[in-house]
mmCIF file with all atom_site columns, C-alpha atoms in Angstrom:
data_model
loop_
_atom_site.group_PDB
_atom_site.id
_atom_site.type_symbol
_atom_site.label_atom_id
_atom_site.label_alt_id
_atom_site.label_comp_id
_atom_site.label_asym_id
_atom_site.label_entity_id
_atom_site.label_seq_id
_atom_site.pdbx_PDB_ins_code
_atom_site.Cartn_x
_atom_site.Cartn_y
_atom_site.Cartn_z
_atom_site.occupancy
_atom_site.B_iso_or_equiv
_atom_site.pdbx_formal_charge
_atom_site.auth_seq_id
_atom_site.auth_comp_id
_atom_site.auth_asym_id
_atom_site.auth_atom_id
_atom_site.pdbx_PDB_model_num
ATOM 1   C CA . UNK A 1 1   ? 30.596  8.900   14.190  1.00 46.00 ? 1   UNK A CA 1
ATOM 2   C CA . UNK A 1 2   ? 31.979  7.063   11.162  1.00 45.00 ? 2   UNK A CA 1
ATOM 3   C CA . UNK A 1 3   ? 34.953  5.821   13.139  1.00 44.00 ? 3   UNK A CA 1
ATOM 4   C CA . UNK A 1 4   ? 32.731  4.459   15.923  1.00 41.00 ? 4   UNK A CA 1
ATOM 5   C CA . UNK A 1 5   ? 30.463  2.908   13.398  1.00 42.00 ? 5   UNK A CA 1
ATOM 6   C CA . UNK A 1 6   ? 33.380  1.332   11.593  1.00 41.00 ? 6   UNK A CA 1
ATOM 7   C CA . UNK A 1 7   ? 34.674  -0.217  14.789  1.00 37.00 ? 7   UNK A CA 1
ATOM 8   C CA . UNK A 1 8   ? 31.244  -1.336  15.889  1.00 38.00 ? 8   UNK A CA 1
ATOM 9   C CA . UNK A 1 9   ? 30.469  -3.042  12.621  1.00 41.00 ? 9   UNK A CA 1
ATOM 10  C CA . UNK A 1 10  ? 33.968  -4.542  12.029  1.00 39.00 ? 10  UNK A CA 1
ATOM 11  C CA . UNK A 1 11  ? 33.778  -5.967  15.540  1.00 38.00 ? 11  UNK A CA 1
ATOM 12  C CA . UNK A 1 12  ? 30.856  -8.041  14.444  1.00 42.00 ? 12  UNK A CA 1
ATOM 13  C CA . UNK A 1 13  ? 32.457  -8.877  11.112  1.00 42.00 ? 13  UNK A CA 1
ATOM 14  C CA . UNK A 1 14  ? 29.625  -7.431  9.115   1.00 43.00 ? 14  UNK A CA 1
ATOM 15  C CA . UNK A 1 15  ? 31.344  -5.032  6.708   1.00 41.00 ? 15  UNK A CA 1
ATOM 16  C CA . UNK A 1 16  ? 34.143  -2.546  6.441   1.00 40.00 ? 16  UNK A CA 1
ATOM 17  C CA . UNK A 1 17  ? 32.970  1.095   6.459   1.00 41.00 ? 17  UNK A CA 1
ATOM 18  C CA . UNK A 1 18  ? 34.702  3.861   4.675   1.00 43.00 ? 18  UNK A CA 1
ATOM 19  C CA . UNK A 1 19  ? 36.168  6.343   7.206   1.00 44.00 ? 19  UNK A CA 1
ATOM 20  C CA . UNK A 1 20  ? 34.892  9.878   6.787   1.00 45.00 ? 20  UNK A CA 1
ATOM 21  C CA . UNK A 1 21  ? 31.568  8.871   5.261   1.00 45.00 ? 21  UNK A CA 1
ATOM 22  C CA . UNK A 1 22  ? 28.841  11.434  5.777   1.00 46.00 ? 22  UNK A CA 1
ATOM 23  C CA . UNK A 1 23  ? 26.934  10.460  8.939   1.00 46.00 ? 23  UNK A CA 1
ATOM 24  C CA . UNK A 1 24  ? 23.592  11.190  7.348   1.00 47.00 ? 24  UNK A CA 1
ATOM 25  C CA . UNK A 1 25  ? 24.202  8.823   4.428   1.00 48.00 ? 25  UNK A CA 1
ATOM 26  C CA . UNK A 1 26  ? 22.834  5.273   4.801   1.00 51.00 ? 26  UNK A CA 1
ATOM 27  C CA . UNK A 1 27  ? 25.287  2.415   4.475   1.00 47.00 ? 27  UNK A CA 1
ATOM 28  C CA . UNK A 1 28  ? 24.034  -0.664  2.659   1.00 46.00 ? 28  UNK A CA 1
ATOM 29  C CA . UNK A 1 29  ? 25.422  -3.873  4.061   1.00 45.00 ? 29  UNK A CA 1
ATOM 30  C CA . UNK A 1 30  ? 25.464  -6.694  1.527   1.00 45.00 ? 30  UNK A CA 1
ATOM 31  C CA . UNK A 1 31  ? 22.088  -5.519  0.136   1.00 45.00 ? 31  UNK A CA 1
ATOM 32  C CA . UNK A 1 32  ? 20.267  -6.994  3.144   1.00 43.00 ? 32  UNK A CA 1
ATOM 33  C CA . UNK A 1 33  ? 20.539  -4.328  5.851   1.00 45.00 ? 33  UNK A CA 1
ATOM 34  C CA . UNK A 1 34  ? 20.399  -0.541  6.141   1.00 47.00 ? 34  UNK A CA 1
ATOM 35  C CA . UNK A 1 35  ? 22.223  1.402   8.793   1.00 46.00 ? 35  UNK A CA 1
ATOM 36  C CA . UNK A 1 36  ? 20.987  4.904   9.426   1.00 48.00 ? 36  UNK A CA 1
ATOM 37  C CA . UNK A 1 37  ? 22.768  7.324   11.749  1.00 45.00 ? 37  UNK A CA 1
ATOM 38  C CA . UNK A 1 38  ? 20.116  9.429   13.408  1.00 46.00 ? 38  UNK A CA 1
ATOM 39  C CA . UNK A 1 39  ? 20.379  11.464  16.636  1.00 43.00 ? 39  UNK A CA 1
ATOM 40  C CA . UNK A 1 40  ? 16.588  11.022  17.120  1.00 47.00 ? 40  UNK A CA 1
ATOM 41  C CA . UNK A 1 41  ? 15.803  7.449   15.956  1.00 48.00 ? 41  UNK A CA 1
ATOM 42  C CA . UNK A 1 42  ? 12.253  6.283   15.768  1.00 47.00 ? 42  UNK A CA 1
ATOM 43  C CA . UNK A 1 43  ? 10.818  2.830   16.306  1.00 46.00 ? 43  UNK A CA 1
ATOM 44  C CA . UNK A 1 44  ? 9.938   1.242   12.971  1.00 46.00 ? 44  UNK A CA 1
ATOM 45  C CA . UNK A 1 45  ? 10.610  -2.361  13.779  1.00 47.00 ? 45  UNK A CA 1
ATOM 46  C CA . UNK A 1 46  ? 14.351  -1.928  13.515  1.00 50.00 ? 46  UNK A CA 1
ATOM 47  C CA . UNK A 1 47  ? 17.036  -2.351  16.194  1.00 46.00 ? 47  UNK A CA 1
ATOM 48  C CA . UNK A 1 48  ? 18.293  0.925   17.723  1.00 45.00 ? 48  UNK A CA 1
ATOM 49  C CA . UNK A 1 49  ? 21.423  1.280   19.789  1.00 42.00 ? 49  UNK A CA 1
ATOM 50  C CA . UNK A 1 50  ? 22.298  3.882   22.397  1.00 45.00 ? 50  UNK A CA 1
ATOM 51  C CA . UNK A 1 51  ? 24.644  5.508   19.788  1.00 46.00 ? 51  UNK A CA 1
ATOM 52  C CA . UNK A 1 52  ? 21.616  6.562   17.787  1.00 48.00 ? 52  UNK A CA 1
ATOM 53  C CA . UNK A 1 53  ? 22.177  3.967   15.087  1.00 46.00 ? 53  UNK A CA 1
ATOM 54  C CA . UNK A 1 54  ? 19.001  2.484   13.627  1.00 46.00 ? 54  UNK A CA 1
ATOM 55  C CA . UNK A 1 55  ? 19.232  -0.792  11.704  1.00 46.00 ? 55  UNK A CA 1
ATOM 56  C CA . UNK A 1 56  ? 16.254  -1.577  9.458   1.00 49.00 ? 56  UNK A CA 1
ATOM 57  C CA . UNK A 1 57  ? 15.517  -4.334  6.997   1.00 49.00 ? 57  UNK A CA 1
ATOM 58  C CA . UNK A 1 58  ? 16.236  -3.556  3.372   1.00 44.00 ? 58  UNK A CA 1
ATOM 59  C CA . UNK A 1 59  ? 12.594  -4.619  2.734   1.00 50.00 ? 59  UNK A CA 1
ATOM 60  C CA . UNK A 1 60  ? 11.413  -1.214  4.049   1.00 77.00 ? 60  UNK A CA 1
ATOM 61  C CA . UNK A 1 61  ? 10.183  -0.356  0.519   1.00 94.00 ? 61  UNK A CA 1
ATOM 62  C CA . UNK A 1 62  ? 6.483   -1.043  0.185   1.00 98.00 ? 62  UNK A CA 1
ATOM 63  C CA . UNK A 1 63  ? 4.365   -0.282  -2.939  1.00 98.00 ? 63  UNK A CA 1
ATOM 64  C CA . UNK A 1 64  ? 1.686   -1.865  -4.957  1.00 98.00 ? 64  UNK A CA 1
ATOM 65  C CA . UNK A 1 65  ? -0.517  -1.151  -7.976  1.00 98.00 ? 65  UNK A CA 1
ATOM 66  C CA . UNK A 1 66  ? -3.270  -3.509  -9.052  1.00 96.00 ? 66  UNK A CA 1
ATOM 67  C CA . UNK A 1 67  ? -5.550  -3.455  -12.107 1.00 93.00 ? 67  UNK A CA 1
ATOM 68  C CA . UNK A 1 68  ? -8.480  -5.378  -13.574 1.00 83.00 ? 68  UNK A CA 1
ATOM 69  C CA . UNK A 1 69  ? -7.606  -6.832  -16.921 1.00 77.00 ? 69  UNK A CA 1
ATOM 70  C CA . UNK A 1 70  ? -11.149 -8.134  -17.790 1.00 72.00 ? 70  UNK A CA 1
ATOM 71  C CA . UNK A 1 71  ? -14.657 -6.784  -17.824 1.00 65.00 ? 71  UNK A CA 1
ATOM 72  C CA . UNK A 1 72  ? -16.136 -9.796  -16.085 1.00 59.00 ? 72  UNK A CA 1
ATOM 73  C CA . UNK A 1 73  ? -16.916 -9.938  -12.460 1.00 59.00 ? 73  UNK A CA 1
ATOM 74  C CA . UNK A 1 74  ? -14.837 -12.605 -10.735 1.00 53.00 ? 74  UNK A CA 1
ATOM 75  C CA . UNK A 1 75  ? -16.798 -15.750 -9.918  1.00 53.00 ? 75  UNK A CA 1
ATOM 76  C CA . UNK A 1 76  ? -15.658 -15.569 -6.289  1.00 51.00 ? 76  UNK A CA 1
ATOM 77  C CA . UNK A 1 77  ? -17.098 -12.085 -5.678  1.00 52.00 ? 77  UNK A CA 1
ATOM 78  C CA . UNK A 1 78  ? -19.402 -12.427 -2.732  1.00 51.00 ? 78  UNK A CA 1
ATOM 79  C CA . UNK A 1 79  ? -22.647 -10.478 -2.708  1.00 51.00 ? 79  UNK A CA 1
ATOM 80  C CA . UNK A 1 80  ? -22.112 -10.097 1.040   1.00 66.00 ? 80  UNK A CA 1
ATOM 81  C CA . UNK A 1 81  ? -18.573 -8.677  1.064   1.00 76.00 ? 81  UNK A CA 1
ATOM 82  C CA . UNK A 1 82  ? -18.726 -6.620  -2.175  1.00 85.00 ? 82  UNK A CA 1
ATOM 83  C CA . UNK A 1 83  ? -14.954 -6.402  -2.161  1.00 88.00 ? 83  UNK A CA 1
ATOM 84  C CA . UNK A 1 84  ? -13.655 -5.064  -5.465  1.00 88.00 ? 84  UNK A CA 1
ATOM 85  C CA . UNK A 1 85  ? -11.216 -7.656  -6.877  1.00 86.00 ? 85  UNK A CA 1
ATOM 86  C CA . UNK A 1 86  ? -8.188  -7.079  -9.059  1.00 89.00 ? 86  UNK A CA 1
ATOM 87  C CA . UNK A 1 87  ? -6.560  -9.737  -11.163 1.00 86.00 ? 87  UNK A CA 1
ATOM 88  C CA . UNK A 1 88  ? -3.130  -8.256  -12.050 1.00 92.00 ? 88  UNK A CA 1
ATOM 89  C CA . UNK A 1 89  ? -0.442  -6.717  -9.887  1.00 95.00 ? 89  UNK A CA 1
ATOM 90  C CA . UNK A 1 90  ? 1.654   -4.266  -11.922 1.00 96.00 ? 90  UNK A CA 1
ATOM 91  C CA . UNK A 1 91  ? 3.847   -3.572  -8.898  1.00 97.00 ? 91  UNK A CA 1
ATOM 92  C CA . UNK A 1 92  ? 3.924   -5.446  -5.560  1.00 98.00 ? 92  UNK A CA 1
ATOM 93  C CA . UNK A 1 93  ? 7.140   -4.512  -3.844  1.00 98.00 ? 93  UNK A CA 1
ATOM 94  C CA . UNK A 1 94  ? 7.307   -6.374  -0.536  1.00 97.00 ? 94  UNK A CA 1
ATOM 95  C CA . UNK A 1 95  ? 4.363   -8.622  -1.531  1.00 97.00 ? 95  UNK A CA 1
ATOM 96  C CA . UNK A 1 96  ? 2.011   -6.975  0.941   1.00 98.00 ? 96  UNK A CA 1
ATOM 97  C CA . UNK A 1 97  ? -0.901  -6.810  -1.530  1.00 98.00 ? 97  UNK A CA 1
ATOM 98  C CA . UNK A 1 98  ? -2.746  -10.171 -1.569  1.00 97.00 ? 98  UNK A CA 1
ATOM 99  C CA . UNK A 1 99  ? -3.974  -10.406 -5.146  1.00 93.00 ? 99  UNK A CA 1
ATOM 100 C CA . UNK A 1 100 ? -6.399  -13.238 -4.478  1.00 90.00 ? 100 UNK A CA 1
ATOM 101 C CA . UNK A 1 101 ? -8.153  -11.350 -1.635  1.00 92.00 ? 101 UNK A CA 1
ATOM 102 C CA . UNK A 1 102 ? -7.363  -7.892  -3.216  1.00 93.00 ? 102 UNK A CA 1
ATOM 103 C CA . UNK A 1 103 ? -6.346  -6.683  0.295   1.00 97.00 ? 103 UNK A CA 1
ATOM 104 C CA . UNK A 1 104 ? -3.213  -4.721  1.298   1.00 98.00 ? 104 UNK A CA 1
ATOM 105 C CA . UNK A 1 105 ? -1.769  -5.569  4.766   1.00 98.00 ? 105 UNK A CA 1
ATOM 106 C CA . UNK A 1 106 ? 0.570   -3.055  6.305   1.00 98.00 ? 106 UNK A CA 1
ATOM 107 C CA . UNK A 1 107 ? 3.942   -4.628  7.191   1.00 98.00 ? 107 UNK A CA 1
ATOM 108 C CA . UNK A 1 108 ? 4.793   -1.860  9.699   1.00 97.00 ? 108 UNK A CA 1
ATOM 109 C CA . UNK A 1 109 ? 3.398   1.219   11.402  1.00 97.00 ? 109 UNK A CA 1
ATOM 110 C CA . UNK A 1 110 ? 3.631   4.259   9.166   1.00 97.00 ? 110 UNK A CA 1
ATOM 111 C CA . UNK A 1 111 ? 2.063   6.801   6.883   1.00 98.00 ? 111 UNK A CA 1
ATOM 112 C CA . UNK A 1 112 ? 0.673   5.268   3.651   1.00 98.00 ? 112 UNK A CA 1
ATOM 113 C CA . UNK A 1 113 ? -0.684  6.792   0.503   1.00 98.00 ? 113 UNK A CA 1
ATOM 114 C CA . UNK A 1 114 ? -3.626  5.148   -1.333  1.00 98.00 ? 114 UNK A CA 1
ATOM 115 C CA . UNK A 1 115 ? -5.469  5.974   -4.530  1.00 98.00 ? 115 UNK A CA 1
ATOM 116 C CA . UNK A 1 116 ? -8.152  4.253   -6.603  1.00 95.00 ? 116 UNK A CA 1
ATOM 117 C CA . UNK A 1 117 ? -9.944  4.687   -9.868  1.00 92.00 ? 117 UNK A CA 1
ATOM 118 C CA . UNK A 1 118 ? -13.009 2.378   -10.347 1.00 88.00 ? 118 UNK A CA 1
ATOM 119 C CA . UNK A 1 119 ? -14.709 2.498   -13.740 1.00 84.00 ? 119 UNK A CA 1
ATOM 120 C CA . UNK A 1 120 ? -18.366 1.895   -14.553 1.00 75.00 ? 120 UNK A CA 1
ATOM 121 C CA . UNK A 1 121 ? -19.267 1.329   -18.224 1.00 70.00 ? 121 UNK A CA 1
ATOM 122 C CA . UNK A 1 122 ? -22.689 1.674   -19.830 1.00 62.00 ? 122 UNK A CA 1
ATOM 123 C CA . UNK A 1 123 ? -24.214 1.721   -16.356 1.00 65.00 ? 123 UNK A CA 1
ATOM 124 C CA . UNK A 1 124 ? -26.974 4.175   -15.491 1.00 69.00 ? 124 UNK A CA 1
ATOM 125 C CA . UNK A 1 125 ? -26.740 3.389   -11.750 1.00 77.00 ? 125 UNK A CA 1
ATOM 126 C CA . UNK A 1 126 ? -24.783 5.473   -9.302  1.00 81.00 ? 126 UNK A CA 1
ATOM 127 C CA . UNK A 1 127 ? -21.894 3.621   -7.774  1.00 85.00 ? 127 UNK A CA 1
ATOM 128 C CA . UNK A 1 128 ? -20.242 4.310   -4.414  1.00 90.00 ? 128 UNK A CA 1
ATOM 129 C CA . UNK A 1 129 ? -16.773 2.939   -3.690  1.00 92.00 ? 129 UNK A CA 1
ATOM 130 C CA . UNK A 1 130 ? -15.343 2.922   -0.174  1.00 96.00 ? 130 UNK A CA 1
ATOM 131 C CA . UNK A 1 131 ? -11.750 2.622   0.769   1.00 97.00 ? 131 UNK A CA 1
ATOM 132 C CA . UNK A 1 132 ? -11.859 0.368   3.873   1.00 97.00 ? 132 UNK A CA 1
ATOM 133 C CA . UNK A 1 133 ? -9.403  0.100   6.744   1.00 98.00 ? 133 UNK A CA 1
ATOM 134 C CA . UNK A 1 134 ? -9.977  -2.929  8.915   1.00 97.00 ? 134 UNK A CA 1
ATOM 135 C CA . UNK A 1 135 ? -13.606 -3.202  7.743   1.00 94.00 ? 135 UNK A CA 1
ATOM 136 C CA . UNK A 1 136 ? -14.385 0.477   8.424   1.00 97.00 ? 136 UNK A CA 1
ATOM 137 C CA . UNK A 1 137 ? -15.043 2.974   5.569   1.00 97.00 ? 137 UNK A CA 1
ATOM 138 C CA . UNK A 1 138 ? -12.419 5.758   5.481   1.00 97.00 ? 138 UNK A CA 1
ATOM 139 C CA . UNK A 1 139 ? -13.144 7.657   2.218   1.00 96.00 ? 139 UNK A CA 1
ATOM 140 C CA . UNK A 1 140 ? -15.721 7.293   -0.568  1.00 91.00 ? 140 UNK A CA 1
ATOM 141 C CA . UNK A 1 141 ? -16.048 8.169   -4.210  1.00 90.00 ? 141 UNK A CA 1
ATOM 142 C CA . UNK A 1 142 ? -19.118 8.319   -6.409  1.00 85.00 ? 142 UNK A CA 1
ATOM 143 C CA . UNK A 1 143 ? -19.854 8.007   -10.142 1.00 84.00 ? 143 UNK A CA 1
ATOM 144 C CA . UNK A 1 144 ? -23.504 8.730   -11.036 1.00 66.00 ? 144 UNK A CA 1
ATOM 145 C CA . UNK A 1 145 ? -23.767 10.514  -14.342 1.00 67.00 ? 145 UNK A CA 1
ATOM 146 C CA . UNK A 1 146 ? -26.689 8.998   -16.239 1.00 65.00 ? 146 UNK A CA 1
ATOM 147 C CA . UNK A 1 147 ? -25.635 10.264  -19.653 1.00 62.00 ? 147 UNK A CA 1
ATOM 148 C CA . UNK A 1 148 ? -22.097 9.005   -20.156 1.00 61.00 ? 148 UNK A CA 1
ATOM 149 C CA . UNK A 1 149 ? -20.869 5.645   -21.337 1.00 58.00 ? 149 UNK A CA 1
ATOM 150 C CA . UNK A 1 150 ? -17.862 5.582   -19.027 1.00 67.00 ? 150 UNK A CA 1
ATOM 151 C CA . UNK A 1 151 ? -17.297 7.219   -15.639 1.00 72.00 ? 151 UNK A CA 1
ATOM 152 C CA . UNK A 1 152 ? -14.927 6.603   -12.762 1.00 81.00 ? 152 UNK A CA 1
ATOM 153 C CA . UNK A 1 153 ? -15.163 6.938   -8.993  1.00 87.00 ? 153 UNK A CA 1
ATOM 154 C CA . UNK A 1 154 ? -11.772 8.156   -7.899  1.00 91.00 ? 154 UNK A CA 1
ATOM 155 C CA . UNK A 1 155 ? -10.172 9.309   -4.661  1.00 94.00 ? 155 UNK A CA 1
ATOM 156 C CA . UNK A 1 156 ? -6.920  9.279   -2.696  1.00 96.00 ? 156 UNK A CA 1
ATOM 157 C CA . UNK A 1 157 ? -5.832  9.602   0.924   1.00 97.00 ? 157 UNK A CA 1
ATOM 158 C CA . UNK A 1 158 ? -2.913  9.433   3.360   1.00 98.00 ? 158 UNK A CA 1
ATOM 159 C CA . UNK A 1 159 ? -3.490  7.077   6.273   1.00 98.00 ? 159 UNK A CA 1
ATOM 160 C CA . UNK A 1 160 ? -1.578  6.306   9.413   1.00 98.00 ? 160 UNK A CA 1
ATOM 161 C CA . UNK A 1 161 ? -1.622  2.521   9.655   1.00 98.00 ? 161 UNK A CA 1
ATOM 162 C CA . UNK A 1 162 ? -0.546  0.119   12.344  1.00 98.00 ? 162 UNK A CA 1
ATOM 163 C CA . UNK A 1 163 ? 1.262   -3.142  11.559  1.00 98.00 ? 163 UNK A CA 1
ATOM 164 C CA . UNK A 1 164 ? -1.153  -5.683  10.005  1.00 98.00 ? 164 UNK A CA 1
ATOM 165 C CA . UNK A 1 165 ? -3.864  -3.116  9.296   1.00 98.00 ? 165 UNK A CA 1
ATOM 166 C CA . UNK A 1 166 ? -5.824  -4.164  6.195   1.00 98.00 ? 166 UNK A CA 1
ATOM 167 C CA . UNK A 1 167 ? -6.907  -1.841  3.363   1.00 98.00 ? 167 UNK A CA 1
ATOM 168 C CA . UNK A 1 168 ? -9.153  -2.748  0.436   1.00 97.00 ? 168 UNK A CA 1
ATOM 169 C CA . UNK A 1 169 ? -11.939 -1.359  -1.787  1.00 95.00 ? 169 UNK A CA 1
ATOM 170 C CA . UNK A 1 170 ? -15.661 -2.091  -1.271  1.00 92.00 ? 170 UNK A CA 1
ATOM 171 C CA . UNK A 1 171 ? -18.533 -1.448  -3.659  1.00 89.00 ? 171 UNK A CA 1
ATOM 172 C CA . UNK A 1 172 ? -21.010 0.104   -1.262  1.00 89.00 ? 172 UNK A CA 1
ATOM 173 C CA . UNK A 1 173 ? -23.706 0.946   -3.762  1.00 86.00 ? 173 UNK A CA 1
ATOM 174 C CA . UNK A 1 174 ? -24.571 0.027   -7.366  1.00 80.00 ? 174 UNK A CA 1
ATOM 175 C CA . UNK A 1 175 ? -23.010 -2.550  -9.666  1.00 75.00 ? 175 UNK A CA 1
ATOM 176 C CA . UNK A 1 176 ? -19.984 -2.397  -11.899 1.00 72.00 ? 176 UNK A CA 1
ATOM 177 C CA . UNK A 1 177 ? -21.709 -4.282  -14.790 1.00 64.00 ? 177 UNK A CA 1
ATOM 178 C CA . UNK A 1 178 ? -18.689 -4.725  -16.989 1.00 59.00 ? 178 UNK A CA 1
ATOM 179 C CA . UNK A 1 179 ? -16.699 -1.809  -15.624 1.00 57.00 ? 179 UNK A CA 1
ATOM 180 C CA . UNK A 1 180 ? -14.043 -3.961  -14.050 1.00 62.00 ? 180 UNK A CA 1
ATOM 181 C CA . UNK A 1 181 ? -11.496 -3.293  -16.813 1.00 68.00 ? 181 UNK A CA 1
ATOM 182 C CA . UNK A 1 182 ? -9.440  -0.180  -16.409 1.00 80.00 ? 182 UNK A CA 1
ATOM 183 C CA . UNK A 1 183 ? -10.057 -0.002  -12.644 1.00 89.00 ? 183 UNK A CA 1
ATOM 184 C CA . UNK A 1 184 ? -6.919  0.513   -10.506 1.00 93.00 ? 184 UNK A CA 1
ATOM 185 C CA . UNK A 1 185 ? -5.920  0.460   -6.809  1.00 96.00 ? 185 UNK A CA 1
ATOM 186 C CA . UNK A 1 186 ? -2.499  1.620   -5.694  1.00 98.00 ? 186 UNK A CA 1
ATOM 187 C CA . UNK A 1 187 ? -0.640  2.375   -2.458  1.00 98.00 ? 187 UNK A CA 1
ATOM 188 C CA . UNK A 1 188 ? 2.797   2.907   -0.982  1.00 98.00 ? 188 UNK A CA 1
ATOM 189 C CA . UNK A 1 189 ? 4.564   3.536   2.315   1.00 98.00 ? 189 UNK A CA 1
ATOM 190 C CA . UNK A 1 190 ? 5.439   7.223   2.549   1.00 97.00 ? 190 UNK A CA 1
ATOM 191 C CA . UNK A 1 191 ? 7.545   6.793   5.679   1.00 96.00 ? 191 UNK A CA 1
ATOM 192 C CA . UNK A 1 192 ? 7.592   4.520   8.796   1.00 97.00 ? 192 UNK A CA 1
ATOM 193 C CA . UNK A 1 193 ? 6.730   5.844   12.248  1.00 95.00 ? 193 UNK A CA 1
#
């Protein structure tokens, strides 16, 4: 397969491949493209030939991790949406997490992992946090201990998302009352489908 791949790519003037390279190893072309030899290629937005060669964008890596750096509720938090906002992105590979809206938008169909940790501080109310997919609640977490000064609603899930699906956190019940700081929301693409 390496010889065929070498001729195919050299014919288009893309790169010279090393003969005898392991067919299962990806070949990086100028840091912009990834060629994967697979006898059973799947559709992930890449171009697939009849030779079983799948070409995907090098931007296939997707990951984000957002935090709240302050204890103040953002001024643009709407009482109607109750979206939980984050003001810092520690990681945003692929730029698919919109920090201003605090919404992740899937760049491709695939399996994604999400986790969150939302803190309430000096708050005797029970809070319920929902992880939302396209405005529908998927999982929830609760924090309701009346006798502690700090408590977190935490949960995690794997989801199959379609391209452009949106994922965000919503405060379904209670108030955060200063618990914004130390809250986190993270996700990454496990593998494309």
